mmCIF file with all atom_site columns, C-alpha atoms in Angstrom:
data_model
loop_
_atom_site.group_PDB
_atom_site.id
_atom_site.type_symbol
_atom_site.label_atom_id
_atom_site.label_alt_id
_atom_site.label_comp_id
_atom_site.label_asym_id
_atom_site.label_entity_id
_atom_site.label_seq_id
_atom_site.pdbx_PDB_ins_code
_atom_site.Cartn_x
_atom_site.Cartn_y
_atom_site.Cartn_z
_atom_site.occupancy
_atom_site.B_iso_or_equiv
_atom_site.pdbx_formal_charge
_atom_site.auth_seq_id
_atom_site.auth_comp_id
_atom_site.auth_asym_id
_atom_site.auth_atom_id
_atom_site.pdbx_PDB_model_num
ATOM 1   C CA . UNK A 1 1   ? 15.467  4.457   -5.843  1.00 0.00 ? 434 UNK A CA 1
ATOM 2   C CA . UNK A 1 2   ? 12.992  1.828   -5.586  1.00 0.00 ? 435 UNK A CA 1
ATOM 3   C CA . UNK A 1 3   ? 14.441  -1.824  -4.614  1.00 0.00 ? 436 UNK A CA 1
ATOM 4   C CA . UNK A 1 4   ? 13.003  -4.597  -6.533  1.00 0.00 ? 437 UNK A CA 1
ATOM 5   C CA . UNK A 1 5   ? 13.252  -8.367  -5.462  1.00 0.00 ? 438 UNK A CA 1
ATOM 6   C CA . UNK A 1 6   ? 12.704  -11.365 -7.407  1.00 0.00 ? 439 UNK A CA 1
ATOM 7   C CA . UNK A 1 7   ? 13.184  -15.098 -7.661  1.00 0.00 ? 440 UNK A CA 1
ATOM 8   C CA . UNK A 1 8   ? 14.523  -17.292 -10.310 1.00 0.00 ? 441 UNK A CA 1
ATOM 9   C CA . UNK A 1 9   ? 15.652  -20.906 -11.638 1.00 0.00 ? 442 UNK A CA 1
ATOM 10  C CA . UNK A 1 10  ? 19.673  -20.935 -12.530 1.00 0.00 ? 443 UNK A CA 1
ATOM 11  C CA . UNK A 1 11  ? 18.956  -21.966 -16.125 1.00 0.00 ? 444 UNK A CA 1
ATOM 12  C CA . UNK A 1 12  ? 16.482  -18.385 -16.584 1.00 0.00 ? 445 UNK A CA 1
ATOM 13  C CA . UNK A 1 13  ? 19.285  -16.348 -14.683 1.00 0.00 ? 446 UNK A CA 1
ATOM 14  C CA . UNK A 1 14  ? 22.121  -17.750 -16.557 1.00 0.00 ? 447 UNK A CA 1
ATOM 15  C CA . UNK A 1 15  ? 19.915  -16.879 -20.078 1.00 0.00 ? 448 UNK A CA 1
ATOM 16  C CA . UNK A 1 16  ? 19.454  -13.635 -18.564 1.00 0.00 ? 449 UNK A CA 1
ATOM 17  C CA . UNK A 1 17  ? 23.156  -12.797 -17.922 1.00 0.00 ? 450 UNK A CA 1
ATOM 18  C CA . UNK A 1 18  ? 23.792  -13.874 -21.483 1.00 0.00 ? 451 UNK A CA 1
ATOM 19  C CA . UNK A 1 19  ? 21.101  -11.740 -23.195 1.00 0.00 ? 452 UNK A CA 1
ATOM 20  C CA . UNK A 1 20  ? 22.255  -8.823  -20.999 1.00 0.00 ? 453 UNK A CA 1
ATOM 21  C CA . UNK A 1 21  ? 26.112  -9.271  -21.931 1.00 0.00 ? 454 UNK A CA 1
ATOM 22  C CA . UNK A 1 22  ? 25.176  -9.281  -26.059 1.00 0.00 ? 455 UNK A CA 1
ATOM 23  C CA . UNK A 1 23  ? 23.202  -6.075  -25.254 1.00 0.00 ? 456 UNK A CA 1
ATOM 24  C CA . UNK A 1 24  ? 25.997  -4.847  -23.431 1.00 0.00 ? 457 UNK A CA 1
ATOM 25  C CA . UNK A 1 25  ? 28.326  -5.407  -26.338 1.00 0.00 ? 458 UNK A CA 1
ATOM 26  C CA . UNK A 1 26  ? 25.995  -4.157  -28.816 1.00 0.00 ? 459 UNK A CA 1
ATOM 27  C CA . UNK A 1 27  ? 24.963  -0.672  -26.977 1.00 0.00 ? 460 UNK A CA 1
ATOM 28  C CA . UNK A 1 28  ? 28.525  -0.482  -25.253 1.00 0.00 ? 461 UNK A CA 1
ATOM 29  C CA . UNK A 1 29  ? 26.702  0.067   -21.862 1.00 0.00 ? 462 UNK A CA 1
ATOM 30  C CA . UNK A 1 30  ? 27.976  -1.641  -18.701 1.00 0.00 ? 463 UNK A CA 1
ATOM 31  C CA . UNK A 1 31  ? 26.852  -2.764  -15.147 1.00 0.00 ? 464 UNK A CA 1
ATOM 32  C CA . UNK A 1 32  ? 24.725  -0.363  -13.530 1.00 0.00 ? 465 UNK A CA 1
ATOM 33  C CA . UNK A 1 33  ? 23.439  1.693   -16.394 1.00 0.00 ? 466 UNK A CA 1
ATOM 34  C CA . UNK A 1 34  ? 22.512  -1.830  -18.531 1.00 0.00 ? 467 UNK A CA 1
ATOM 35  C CA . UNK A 1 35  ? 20.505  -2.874  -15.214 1.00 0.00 ? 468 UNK A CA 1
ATOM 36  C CA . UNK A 1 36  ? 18.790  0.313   -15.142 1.00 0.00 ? 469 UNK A CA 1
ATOM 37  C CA . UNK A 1 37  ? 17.502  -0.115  -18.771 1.00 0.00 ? 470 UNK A CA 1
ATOM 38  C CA . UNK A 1 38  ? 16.738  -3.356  -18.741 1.00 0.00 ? 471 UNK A CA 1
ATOM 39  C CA . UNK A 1 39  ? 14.418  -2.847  -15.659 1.00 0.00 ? 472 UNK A CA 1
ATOM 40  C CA . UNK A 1 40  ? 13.102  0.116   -17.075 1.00 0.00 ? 473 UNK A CA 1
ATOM 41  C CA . UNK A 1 41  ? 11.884  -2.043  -20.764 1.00 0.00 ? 474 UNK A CA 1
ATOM 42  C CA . UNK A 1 42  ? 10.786  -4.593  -18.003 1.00 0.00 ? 475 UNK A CA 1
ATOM 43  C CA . UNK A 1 43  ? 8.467   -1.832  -16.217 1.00 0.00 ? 476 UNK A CA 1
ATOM 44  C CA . UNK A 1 44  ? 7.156   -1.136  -19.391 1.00 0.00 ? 477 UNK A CA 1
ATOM 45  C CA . UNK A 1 45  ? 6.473   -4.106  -21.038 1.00 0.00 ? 478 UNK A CA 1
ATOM 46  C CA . UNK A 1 46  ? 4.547   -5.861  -17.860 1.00 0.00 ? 479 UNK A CA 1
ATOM 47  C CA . UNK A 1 47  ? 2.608   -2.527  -17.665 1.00 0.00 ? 480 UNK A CA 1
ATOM 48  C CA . UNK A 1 48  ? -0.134  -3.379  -19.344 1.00 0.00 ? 481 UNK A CA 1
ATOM 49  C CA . UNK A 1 49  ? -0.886  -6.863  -17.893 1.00 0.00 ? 482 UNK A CA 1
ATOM 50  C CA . UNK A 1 50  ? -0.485  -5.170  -14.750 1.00 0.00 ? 483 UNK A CA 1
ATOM 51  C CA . UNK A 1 51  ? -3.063  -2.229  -14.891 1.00 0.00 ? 484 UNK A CA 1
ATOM 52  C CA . UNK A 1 52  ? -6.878  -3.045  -13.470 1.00 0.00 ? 485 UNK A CA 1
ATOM 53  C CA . UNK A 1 53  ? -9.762  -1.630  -15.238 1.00 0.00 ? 486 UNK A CA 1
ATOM 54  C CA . UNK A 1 54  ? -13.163 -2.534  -16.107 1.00 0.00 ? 487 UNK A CA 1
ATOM 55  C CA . UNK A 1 55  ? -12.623 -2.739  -19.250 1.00 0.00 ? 488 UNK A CA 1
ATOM 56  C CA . UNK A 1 56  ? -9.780  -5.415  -19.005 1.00 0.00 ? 489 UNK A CA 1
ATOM 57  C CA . UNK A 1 57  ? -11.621 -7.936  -17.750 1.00 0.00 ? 490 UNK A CA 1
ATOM 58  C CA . UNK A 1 58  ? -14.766 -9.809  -18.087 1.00 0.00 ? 491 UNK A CA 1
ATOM 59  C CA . UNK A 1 59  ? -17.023 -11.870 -15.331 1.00 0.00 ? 492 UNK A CA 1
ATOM 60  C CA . UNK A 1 60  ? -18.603 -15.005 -16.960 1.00 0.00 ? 493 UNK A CA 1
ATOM 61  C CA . UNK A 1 61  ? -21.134 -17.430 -15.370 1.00 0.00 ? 494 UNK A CA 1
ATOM 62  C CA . UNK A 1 62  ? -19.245 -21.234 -15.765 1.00 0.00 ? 495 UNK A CA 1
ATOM 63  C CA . UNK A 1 63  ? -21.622 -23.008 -17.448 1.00 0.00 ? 496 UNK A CA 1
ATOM 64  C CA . UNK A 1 64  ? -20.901 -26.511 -15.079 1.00 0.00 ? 497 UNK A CA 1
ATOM 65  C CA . UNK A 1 65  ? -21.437 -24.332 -11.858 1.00 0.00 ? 498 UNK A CA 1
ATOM 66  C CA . UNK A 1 66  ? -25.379 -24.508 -12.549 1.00 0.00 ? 499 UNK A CA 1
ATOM 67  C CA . UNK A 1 67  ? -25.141 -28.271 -13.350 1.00 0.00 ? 500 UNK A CA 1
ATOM 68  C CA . UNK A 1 68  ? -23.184 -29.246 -10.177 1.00 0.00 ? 501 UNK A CA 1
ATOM 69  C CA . UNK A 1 69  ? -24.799 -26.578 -8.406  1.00 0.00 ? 502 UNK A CA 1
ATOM 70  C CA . UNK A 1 70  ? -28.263 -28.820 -8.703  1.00 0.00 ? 503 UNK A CA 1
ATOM 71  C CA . UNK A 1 71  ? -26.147 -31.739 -7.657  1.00 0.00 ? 504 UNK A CA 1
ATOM 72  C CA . UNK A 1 72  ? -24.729 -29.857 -4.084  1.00 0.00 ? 505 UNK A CA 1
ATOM 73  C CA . UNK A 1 73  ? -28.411 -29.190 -3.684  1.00 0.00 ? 506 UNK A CA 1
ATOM 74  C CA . UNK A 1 74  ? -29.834 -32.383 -3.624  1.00 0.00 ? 507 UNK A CA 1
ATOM 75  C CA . UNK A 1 75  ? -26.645 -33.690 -1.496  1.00 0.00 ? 508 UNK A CA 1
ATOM 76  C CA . UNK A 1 76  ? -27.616 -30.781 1.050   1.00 0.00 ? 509 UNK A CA 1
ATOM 77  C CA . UNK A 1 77  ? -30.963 -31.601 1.253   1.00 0.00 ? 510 UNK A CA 1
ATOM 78  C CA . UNK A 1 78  ? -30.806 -35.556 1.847   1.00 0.00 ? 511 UNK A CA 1
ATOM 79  C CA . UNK A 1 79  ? -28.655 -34.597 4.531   1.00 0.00 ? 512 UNK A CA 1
ATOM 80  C CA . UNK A 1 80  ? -30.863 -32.143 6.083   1.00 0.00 ? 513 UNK A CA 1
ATOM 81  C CA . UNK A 1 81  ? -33.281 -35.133 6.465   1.00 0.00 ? 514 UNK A CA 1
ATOM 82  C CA . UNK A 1 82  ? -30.880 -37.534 7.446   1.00 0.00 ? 515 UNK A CA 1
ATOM 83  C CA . UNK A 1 83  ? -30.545 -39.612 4.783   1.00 0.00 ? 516 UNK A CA 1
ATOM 84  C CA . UNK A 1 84  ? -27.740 -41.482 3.376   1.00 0.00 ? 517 UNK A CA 1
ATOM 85  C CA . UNK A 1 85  ? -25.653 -40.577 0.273   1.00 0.00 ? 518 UNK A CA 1
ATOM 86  C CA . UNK A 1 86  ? -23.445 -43.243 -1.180  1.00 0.00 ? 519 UNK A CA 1
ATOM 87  C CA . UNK A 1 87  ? -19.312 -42.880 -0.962  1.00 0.00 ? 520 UNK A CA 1
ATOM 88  C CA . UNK A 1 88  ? -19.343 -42.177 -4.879  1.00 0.00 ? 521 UNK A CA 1
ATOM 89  C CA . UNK A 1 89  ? -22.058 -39.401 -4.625  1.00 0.00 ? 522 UNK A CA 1
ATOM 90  C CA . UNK A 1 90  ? -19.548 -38.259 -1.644  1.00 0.00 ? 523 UNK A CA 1
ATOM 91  C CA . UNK A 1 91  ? -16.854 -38.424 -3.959  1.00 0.00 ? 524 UNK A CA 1
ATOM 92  C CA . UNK A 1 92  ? -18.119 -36.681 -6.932  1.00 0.00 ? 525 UNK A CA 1
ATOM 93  C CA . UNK A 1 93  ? -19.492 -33.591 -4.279  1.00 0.00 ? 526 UNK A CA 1
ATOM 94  C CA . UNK A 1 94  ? -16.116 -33.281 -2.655  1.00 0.00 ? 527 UNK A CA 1
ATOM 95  C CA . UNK A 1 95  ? -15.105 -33.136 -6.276  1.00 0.00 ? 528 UNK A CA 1
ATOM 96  C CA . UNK A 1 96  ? -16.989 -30.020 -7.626  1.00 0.00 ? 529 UNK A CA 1
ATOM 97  C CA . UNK A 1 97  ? -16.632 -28.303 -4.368  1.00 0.00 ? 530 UNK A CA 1
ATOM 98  C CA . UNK A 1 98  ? -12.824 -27.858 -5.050  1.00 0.00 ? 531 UNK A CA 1
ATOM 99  C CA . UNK A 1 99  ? -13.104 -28.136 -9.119  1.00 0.00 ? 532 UNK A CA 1
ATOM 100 C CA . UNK A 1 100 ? -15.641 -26.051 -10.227 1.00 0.00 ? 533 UNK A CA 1
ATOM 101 C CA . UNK A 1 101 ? -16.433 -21.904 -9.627  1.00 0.00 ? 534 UNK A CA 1
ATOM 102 C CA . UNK A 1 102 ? -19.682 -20.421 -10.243 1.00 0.00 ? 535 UNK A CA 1
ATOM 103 C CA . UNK A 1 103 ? -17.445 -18.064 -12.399 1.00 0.00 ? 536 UNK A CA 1
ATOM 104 C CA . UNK A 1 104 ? -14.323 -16.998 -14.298 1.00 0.00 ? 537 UNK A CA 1
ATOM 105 C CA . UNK A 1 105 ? -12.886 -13.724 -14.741 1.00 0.00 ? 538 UNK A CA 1
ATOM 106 C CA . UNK A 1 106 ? -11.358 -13.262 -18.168 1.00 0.00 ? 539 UNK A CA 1
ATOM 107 C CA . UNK A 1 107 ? -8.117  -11.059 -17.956 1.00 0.00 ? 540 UNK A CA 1
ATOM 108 C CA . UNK A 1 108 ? -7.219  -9.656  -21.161 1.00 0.00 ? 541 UNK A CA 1
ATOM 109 C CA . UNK A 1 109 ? -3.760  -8.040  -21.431 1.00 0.00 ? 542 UNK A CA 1
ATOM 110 C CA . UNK A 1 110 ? -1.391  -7.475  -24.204 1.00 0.00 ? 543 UNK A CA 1
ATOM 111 C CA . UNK A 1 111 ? -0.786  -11.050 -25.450 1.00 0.00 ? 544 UNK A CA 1
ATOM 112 C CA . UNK A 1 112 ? -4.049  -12.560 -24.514 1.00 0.00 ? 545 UNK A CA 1
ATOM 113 C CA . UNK A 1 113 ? -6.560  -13.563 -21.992 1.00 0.00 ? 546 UNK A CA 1
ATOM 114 C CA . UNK A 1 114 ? -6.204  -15.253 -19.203 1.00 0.00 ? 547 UNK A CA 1
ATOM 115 C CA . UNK A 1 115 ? -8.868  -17.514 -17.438 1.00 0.00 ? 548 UNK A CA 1
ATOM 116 C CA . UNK A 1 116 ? -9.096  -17.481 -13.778 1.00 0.00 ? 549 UNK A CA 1
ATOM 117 C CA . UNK A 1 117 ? -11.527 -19.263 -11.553 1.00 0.00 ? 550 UNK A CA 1
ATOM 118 C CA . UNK A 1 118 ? -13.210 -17.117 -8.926  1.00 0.00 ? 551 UNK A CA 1
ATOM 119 C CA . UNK A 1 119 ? -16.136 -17.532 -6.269  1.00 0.00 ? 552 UNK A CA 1
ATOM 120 C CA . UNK A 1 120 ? -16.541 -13.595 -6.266  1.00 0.00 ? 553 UNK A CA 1
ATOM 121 C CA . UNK A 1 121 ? -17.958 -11.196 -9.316  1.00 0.00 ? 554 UNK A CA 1
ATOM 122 C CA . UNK A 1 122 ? -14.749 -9.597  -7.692  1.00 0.00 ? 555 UNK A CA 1
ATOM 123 C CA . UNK A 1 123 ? -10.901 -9.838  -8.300  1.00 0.00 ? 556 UNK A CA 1
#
């Protein structure tokens, strides 16, 4: 049987020991076999999220990655020649460098997409 590991904050585990002991009153299972179905509804439901296809996600250009993409090269090519750039130009580079993408991936699963910054056309 396939071990499973996972970590948690006391206040989800102790809502998920109370949610497991109503089901276990209401379906009259116990212990091991209320474990077992509870992972199993788990497996299912996260399923979809989980499963990689083309057709579950999307590659968009971000928009601000051409503006600031102008900026980097004007940056890159005063220093080339030597030139100075002020601290706030500096600033503002070191700024979209960790901000900004040149794309997103949308996600979409079950209850919705998800947005996720990427410097690859590639998971």
């Amino acid at each position: 049987m396939p071990e499973v590991r996972t970590s948690m904050s006391d206040a989800a585990l102790a809502k998920l020991q109370g949610t497991m002991a109503d089901i276990g009153e209401l379906t009259g299972k116990s212990g091991r076999r209320l474990v077992m179905d509870a992972s199993y509804r788990l497996a299912v439901a996260i399923r979809a999220r989980s499963k990689k296809g083309k057709k579950r996600r999307r590659v968009l250009d971000n928009p601000e990655w051409k503006q600031a993409k102008s900026s980097l090269r004007w940056a890159r090519s005063r220093q080339k020649k030597g030139l100075p750039i002020s601290a706030e130009a500096a600033a503002a580079l070191d700024q979209i460098q960790a901000e900004i993408t040149p794309y997103y991936i949308e996600r979409y699963w079950q209850g919705g997409i998800d947005k996720v910054p990427s410097y690859d056309k590639k998971d």
